[in-house]
GROMACS .gro file of C-alpha atoms in nm:
model
  279
    1MET     CA    1  -0.451  -2.018  -0.317
    2ALA     CA    2  -0.324  -2.282  -0.103
    3GLY     CA    3  -0.127  -2.143   0.227
    4VAL     CA    4  -0.300  -1.743   0.171
    5LYS     CA    5  -0.499  -1.544   0.402
    6LEU     CA    6  -0.687  -1.292   0.271
    7LEU     CA    7  -0.531  -1.061   0.579
    8HIS     CA    8  -0.717  -0.643   0.477
    9SER     CA    9  -0.896  -0.468   0.170
   10GLY     CA   10  -0.802  -0.146   0.174
   11LYS     CA   11  -0.912   0.163  -0.015
   12VAL     CA   12  -0.681   0.024  -0.338
   13ARG     CA   13  -0.485  -0.286  -0.176
   14ASP     CA   14  -0.552  -0.582  -0.020
   15VAL     CA   15  -0.293  -0.744   0.230
   16TYR     CA   16  -0.243  -1.182   0.200
   17LEU     CA   17  -0.052  -1.322   0.483
   18ASP     CA   18   0.224  -1.601   0.342
   19GLY     CA   19   0.391  -1.772   0.603
   20ASP     CA   20   0.552  -1.544   0.770
   21ASP     CA   21   0.530  -1.261   0.487
   22LEU     CA   22   0.264  -1.032   0.286
   23ILE     CA   23   0.125  -1.039  -0.022
   24LEU     CA   24   0.106  -0.667  -0.129
   25VAL     CA   25  -0.203  -0.623  -0.385
   26ALA     CA   26  -0.241  -0.364  -0.592
   27SER     CA   27  -0.632  -0.269  -0.776
   28ASP     CA   28  -0.718  -0.146  -1.087
   29ARG     CA   29  -1.002  -0.017  -0.793
   30ILE     CA   30  -0.935   0.379  -0.723
   31SER     CA   31  -1.024   0.609  -0.442
   32ILE     CA   32  -1.099   0.992  -0.420
   33TYR     CA   33  -1.292   1.119  -0.108
   34ASP     CA   34  -1.125   0.820   0.073
   35VAL     CA   35  -1.389   0.693  -0.094
   36VAL     CA   36  -1.424   0.414  -0.302
   37LEU     CA   37  -1.511   0.389  -0.705
   38PRO     CA   38  -1.757   0.090  -0.837
   39THR     CA   39  -1.530   0.166  -1.178
   40PRO     CA   40  -1.151   0.023  -1.213
   41ILE     CA   41  -0.883   0.162  -1.416
   42PRO     CA   42  -0.727  -0.058  -1.644
   43ASP     CA   43  -0.393  -0.145  -1.496
   44LYS     CA   44  -0.333   0.131  -1.247
   45GLY     CA   45  -0.247  -0.171  -0.969
   46GLU     CA   46   0.065  -0.299  -1.187
   47VAL     CA   47   0.153   0.076  -1.270
   48LEU     CA   48   0.180   0.143  -0.916
   49THR     CA   49   0.346  -0.175  -0.831
   50ARG     CA   50   0.657  -0.023  -1.101
   51LEU     CA   51   0.623   0.294  -0.971
   52SER     CA   52   0.674   0.193  -0.678
   53LEU     CA   53   0.956  -0.045  -0.587
   54TRP     CA   54   1.134   0.213  -0.875
   55TRP     CA   55   1.087   0.448  -0.642
   56PHE     CA   56   1.207   0.206  -0.358
   57GLU     CA   57   1.515   0.122  -0.493
   58GLN     CA   58   1.594   0.551  -0.556
   59LEU     CA   59   1.575   0.607  -0.204
   60THR     CA   60   1.780   0.248  -0.058
   61ASP     CA   61   2.031   0.526   0.059
   62ILE     CA   62   1.732   0.759   0.286
   63VAL     CA   63   1.505   0.422   0.443
   64PRO     CA   64   1.516   0.097   0.451
   65ASN     CA   65   1.155  -0.034   0.284
   66HIS     CA   66   0.916  -0.329   0.342
   67VAL     CA   67   1.019  -0.488  -0.060
   68LEU     CA   68   1.128  -0.872  -0.027
   69SER     CA   69   1.123  -1.005  -0.341
   70ALA     CA   70   0.796  -0.821  -0.657
   71THR     CA   71   0.816  -1.177  -0.848
   72ASP     CA   72   0.787  -1.505  -0.552
   73VAL     CA   73   0.461  -1.382  -0.552
   74PRO     CA   74   0.114  -1.581  -0.590
   75ALA     CA   75   0.104  -1.636  -1.021
   76GLU     CA   76  -0.256  -1.413  -1.018
   77PHE     CA   77  -0.069  -1.145  -0.900
   78ALA     CA   78   0.217  -1.093  -1.099
   79GLY     CA   79   0.313  -0.798  -1.147
   80ARG     CA   80   0.043  -0.622  -0.942
   81ALA     CA   81   0.190  -0.739  -0.590
   82ILE     CA   82   0.471  -0.755  -0.358
   83ARG     CA   83   0.610  -1.001  -0.119
   84CYS     CA   84   0.678  -0.797   0.168
   85ARG     CA   85   0.751  -0.756   0.527
   86ARG     CA   86   0.558  -0.766   0.856
   87LEU     CA   87   0.525  -0.436   0.998
   88ASP     CA   88   0.416  -0.289   1.286
   89VAL     CA   89   0.248   0.034   1.095
   90VAL     CA   90   0.279   0.354   1.236
   91GLN     CA   91  -0.086   0.473   1.289
   92VAL     CA   92  -0.077   0.826   1.097
   93GLU     CA   93  -0.044   0.956   0.718
   94CYS     CA   94   0.304   1.099   0.647
   95ILE     CA   95   0.191   1.395   0.434
   96ALA     CA   96   0.450   1.661   0.317
   97ARG     CA   97   0.409   2.025   0.092
   98GLY     CA   98   0.574   2.134  -0.108
   99TYR     CA   99   0.247   2.353  -0.262
  100LEU     CA  100  -0.037   2.415  -0.102
  101THR     CA  101  -0.355   2.299  -0.243
  102GLY     CA  102  -0.625   2.095  -0.248
  103LEU     CA  103  -0.734   1.981   0.052
  104GLY     CA  104  -0.439   2.158   0.229
  105LEU     CA  105  -0.526   2.466   0.043
  106LYS     CA  106  -0.897   2.456   0.182
  107GLU     CA  107  -0.723   2.410   0.552
  108TYR     CA  108  -0.522   2.757   0.533
  109GLN     CA  109  -0.767   2.889   0.348
  110ARG     CA  110  -0.986   2.885   0.687
  111ASP     CA  111  -0.674   2.882   0.872
  112GLY     CA  112  -0.351   3.055   0.750
  113ALA     CA  113  -0.223   2.708   0.841
  114VAL     CA  114  -0.225   2.355   0.749
  115SER     CA  115  -0.187   2.075   1.066
  116GLY     CA  116  -0.062   2.393   1.286
  117VAL     CA  117   0.162   2.478   1.025
  118THR     CA  118   0.098   2.860   0.962
  119LEU     CA  119   0.259   3.021   0.550
  120PRO     CA  120   0.267   3.372   0.505
  121PRO     CA  121  -0.112   3.537   0.456
  122GLY     CA  122  -0.193   3.616   0.008
  123LEU     CA  123  -0.089   3.218  -0.075
  124VAL     CA  124  -0.296   3.123  -0.387
  125GLU     CA  125  -0.418   2.816  -0.484
  126SER     CA  126  -0.143   2.564  -0.578
  127ASP     CA  127   0.177   2.826  -0.498
  128ARG     CA  128   0.556   2.691  -0.428
  129LEU     CA  129   0.618   2.672  -0.036
  130ASP     CA  130   0.978   2.830   0.116
  131GLU     CA  131   0.986   2.505   0.208
  132PRO     CA  132   0.789   2.145   0.222
  133ILE     CA  133   0.624   2.128   0.546
  134PHE     CA  134   0.568   1.791   0.683
  135THR     CA  135   0.121   1.777   0.719
  136PRO     CA  136  -0.057   1.486   0.921
  137THR     CA  137  -0.335   1.306   0.853
  138THR     CA  138  -0.540   1.109   1.091
  139LYS     CA  139  -0.543   0.751   0.890
  140GLU     CA  140  -0.970   0.538   0.876
  141ALA     CA  141  -1.126   0.300   0.759
  142VAL     CA  142  -1.196   0.225   0.432
  143GLY     CA  143  -1.539   0.581   0.454
  144VAL     CA  144  -1.401   0.753   0.650
  145HIS     CA  145  -1.221   1.118   0.547
  146ASP     CA  146  -0.836   1.126   0.778
  147GLU     CA  147  -0.871   1.432   0.886
  148PHE     CA  148  -0.547   1.724   0.996
  149ILE     CA  149  -0.370   1.682   1.285
  150THR     CA  150  -0.113   1.845   1.426
  151PHE     CA  151   0.256   1.774   1.510
  152ALA     CA  152   0.249   1.736   1.932
  153ASP     CA  153  -0.028   1.564   1.829
  154VAL     CA  154   0.195   1.333   1.586
  155GLN     CA  155   0.357   1.325   1.927
  156GLU     CA  156   0.110   1.233   2.186
  157GLN     CA  157  -0.029   1.035   1.986
  158VAL     CA  158   0.320   0.870   1.859
  159GLY     CA  159   0.626   1.003   2.157
  160LYS     CA  160   0.827   1.211   2.031
  161ASP     CA  161   1.131   1.048   1.904
  162LEU     CA  162   0.895   0.872   1.634
  163ALA     CA  163   0.686   1.206   1.585
  164GLU     CA  164   1.061   1.357   1.478
  165GLU     CA  165   1.193   1.138   1.269
  166LEU     CA  166   0.823   1.023   1.065
  167ARG     CA  167   0.900   1.447   1.003
  168ASP     CA  168   1.295   1.425   0.936
  169LEU     CA  169   1.240   1.102   0.684
  170THR     CA  170   0.919   1.184   0.498
  171LEU     CA  171   1.009   1.507   0.469
  172ARG     CA  172   1.422   1.410   0.341
  173ILE     CA  173   1.187   1.135   0.117
  174TYR     CA  174   0.978   1.409  -0.108
  175ALA     CA  175   1.341   1.669  -0.163
  176ARG     CA  176   1.497   1.337  -0.302
  177GLY     CA  177   1.145   1.283  -0.499
  178ARG     CA  178   1.092   1.674  -0.589
  179ASP     CA  179   1.472   1.645  -0.693
  180VAL     CA  180   1.487   1.350  -0.912
  181ALA     CA  181   1.142   1.506  -1.048
  182ALA     CA  182   1.228   1.772  -1.174
  183GLU     CA  183   1.493   1.685  -1.386
  184ARG     CA  184   1.251   1.471  -1.561
  185GLY     CA  185   1.014   1.753  -1.580
  186ILE     CA  186   0.765   1.631  -1.288
  187ILE     CA  187   0.683   1.874  -1.029
  188VAL     CA  188   0.599   1.653  -0.701
  189ALA     CA  189   0.313   1.888  -0.451
  190ASP     CA  190   0.281   1.714  -0.251
  191THR     CA  191   0.328   1.279  -0.153
  192LYS     CA  192   0.116   1.079   0.129
  193LEU     CA  193   0.356   0.814   0.287
  194GLU     CA  194   0.376   0.490   0.515
  195PHE     CA  195   0.544   0.384   0.804
  196GLY     CA  196   0.669   0.075   0.999
  197ARG     CA  197   0.839  -0.073   1.267
  198THR     CA  198   0.996  -0.442   1.284
  199ALA     CA  199   1.044  -0.633   1.562
  200ASP     CA  200   1.349  -0.447   1.634
  201GLY     CA  201   1.197  -0.082   1.630
  202THR     CA  202   1.427   0.004   1.329
  203LEU     CA  203   1.129   0.191   1.133
  204ILE     CA  204   1.103   0.100   0.797
  205LEU     CA  205   0.925   0.302   0.432
  206ALA     CA  206   0.555  -0.001   0.365
  207ASP     CA  207   0.312   0.059   0.184
  208GLU     CA  208   0.375   0.266  -0.190
  209VAL     CA  209   0.583   0.558  -0.222
  210LEU     CA  210   0.554   0.816  -0.506
  211THR     CA  211   0.253   0.703  -0.740
  212PRO     CA  212  -0.044   0.897  -0.879
  213ASP     CA  213  -0.234   0.809  -0.579
  214SER     CA  214  -0.006   0.914  -0.298
  215SER     CA  215   0.110   1.205  -0.435
  216ARG     CA  216   0.083   1.525  -0.676
  217PHE     CA  217   0.227   1.552  -1.022
  218TRP     CA  218   0.189   1.787  -1.261
  219PRO     CA  219   0.392   1.925  -1.625
  220LEU     CA  220   0.752   2.143  -1.490
  221ASP     CA  221   0.669   2.353  -1.801
  222GLN     CA  222   0.314   2.425  -1.718
  223TRP     CA  223   0.277   2.512  -1.306
  224THR     CA  224   0.136   2.905  -1.387
  225PRO     CA  225  -0.019   3.008  -1.002
  226GLY     CA  226  -0.344   3.116  -0.923
  227ARG     CA  227  -0.503   2.819  -1.100
  228VAL     CA  228  -0.525   2.403  -1.062
  229GLN     CA  229  -0.291   2.221  -1.246
  230TYR     CA  230  -0.232   1.995  -1.541
  231SER     CA  231  -0.255   1.650  -1.305
  232PHE     CA  232  -0.081   1.320  -1.373
  233ASP     CA  233  -0.253   1.139  -1.102
  234LYS     CA  234  -0.613   1.095  -0.982
  235GLN     CA  235  -0.738   1.494  -0.999
  236SER     CA  236  -0.889   1.391  -1.288
  237VAL     CA  237  -1.168   1.177  -1.136
  238ARG     CA  238  -1.149   1.408  -0.853
  239ASP     CA  239  -1.305   1.736  -1.186
  240TRP     CA  240  -1.541   1.544  -1.286
  241SER     CA  241  -1.744   1.392  -1.021
  242GLN     CA  242  -1.749   1.773  -0.889
  243ALA     CA  243  -1.915   1.826  -1.204
  244ALA     CA  244  -2.125   1.583  -1.150
  245GLY     CA  245  -2.232   1.683  -0.828
  246TRP     CA  246  -2.179   1.405  -0.628
  247ASP     CA  247  -2.158   1.452  -0.298
  248LYS     CA  248  -1.858   1.301  -0.173
  249THR     CA  249  -1.997   1.027   0.043
  250ALA     CA  250  -2.046   0.665  -0.024
  251PRO     CA  251  -2.148   0.492  -0.312
  252GLY     CA  252  -1.938   0.689  -0.579
  253PRO     CA  253  -2.063   0.744  -0.848
  254GLU     CA  254  -1.948   0.520  -1.192
  255VAL     CA  255  -1.699   0.661  -1.338
  256PRO     CA  256  -1.774   0.744  -1.828
  257PRO     CA  257  -1.563   0.585  -1.996
  258ASP     CA  258  -1.364   0.866  -2.091
  259VAL     CA  259  -1.275   1.001  -1.782
  260VAL     CA  260  -1.164   0.648  -1.739
  261GLU     CA  261  -0.930   0.633  -2.004
  262ARG     CA  262  -0.818   1.007  -1.911
  263THR     CA  263  -0.707   0.891  -1.605
  264ARG     CA  264  -0.536   0.562  -1.686
  265ALA     CA  265  -0.349   0.747  -2.017
  266ARG     CA  266  -0.173   0.994  -1.686
  267TYR     CA  267  -0.096   0.701  -1.446
  268VAL     CA  268   0.111   0.549  -1.772
  269GLU     CA  269   0.242   0.878  -1.843
  270VAL     CA  270   0.412   0.986  -1.507
  271TYR     CA  271   0.516   0.641  -1.572
  272GLU     CA  272   0.692   0.672  -1.849
  273ARG     CA  273   0.809   1.011  -1.806
  274LEU     CA  274   0.976   0.933  -1.369
  275THR     CA  275   1.118   0.587  -1.604
  276GLY     CA  276   1.289   0.661  -1.883
  277THR     CA  277   1.097   0.306  -1.929
  278ALA     CA  278   0.791   0.214  -2.149
  279PHE     CA  279   0.478   0.039  -2.009
   0.00000   0.00000   0.00000
């Protein structure tokens, strides 16, 4: 591709430089526990791209985003790529949790808190929190596990004002996503966001937003605290890997065809339920 240069290949996305712009390409790769598995999930990249674009539109009154075009991309990437503005990426994974599950639950069971946020005693798997909480993590390289950090850590890393802006925007975006999804019968248990700054310091929403890769989606009518929920995301791959006895270190195992198809179906279903359009 003349003039297009690969800058970075991440867990799922590849980033290319095209003039002054970036081309963000969502692959069909799947990662769990910060390890990229060798088996792709068909159509996953297109689901992530189309759903992110839909959510960016739902959030424009809260925060600007990095999208320049969803169509002005190299032909071989059509449908799974976005032309984006270049940003100075904030090196913090911004996570909002409205329910207690996953690594957040494990942190709570050990410390009674998540990212330094103390929670009431006696909470169980999938409990709804009284108020959503901001639980940032480090932003590590591929194959290295992100680690929980406190809000004070974020302040030390990026400064008080930016830390507060990151926290407030993360919680506002989560609240909008939660409310929109609830109208469509979907719980957003938690979500991970990434931000960057323009040359003038404006904070911009980047990467992906409220997708099955960055969020946990549960069917509202099946939610029952005290157990693991049915998830419209890659939880089925996580569950399979645990049952298979994988130790969560690279290289990851090949994913069986039935798990691949089940996971693809869940990605497509949540896209269709959220957007109201057929994939």
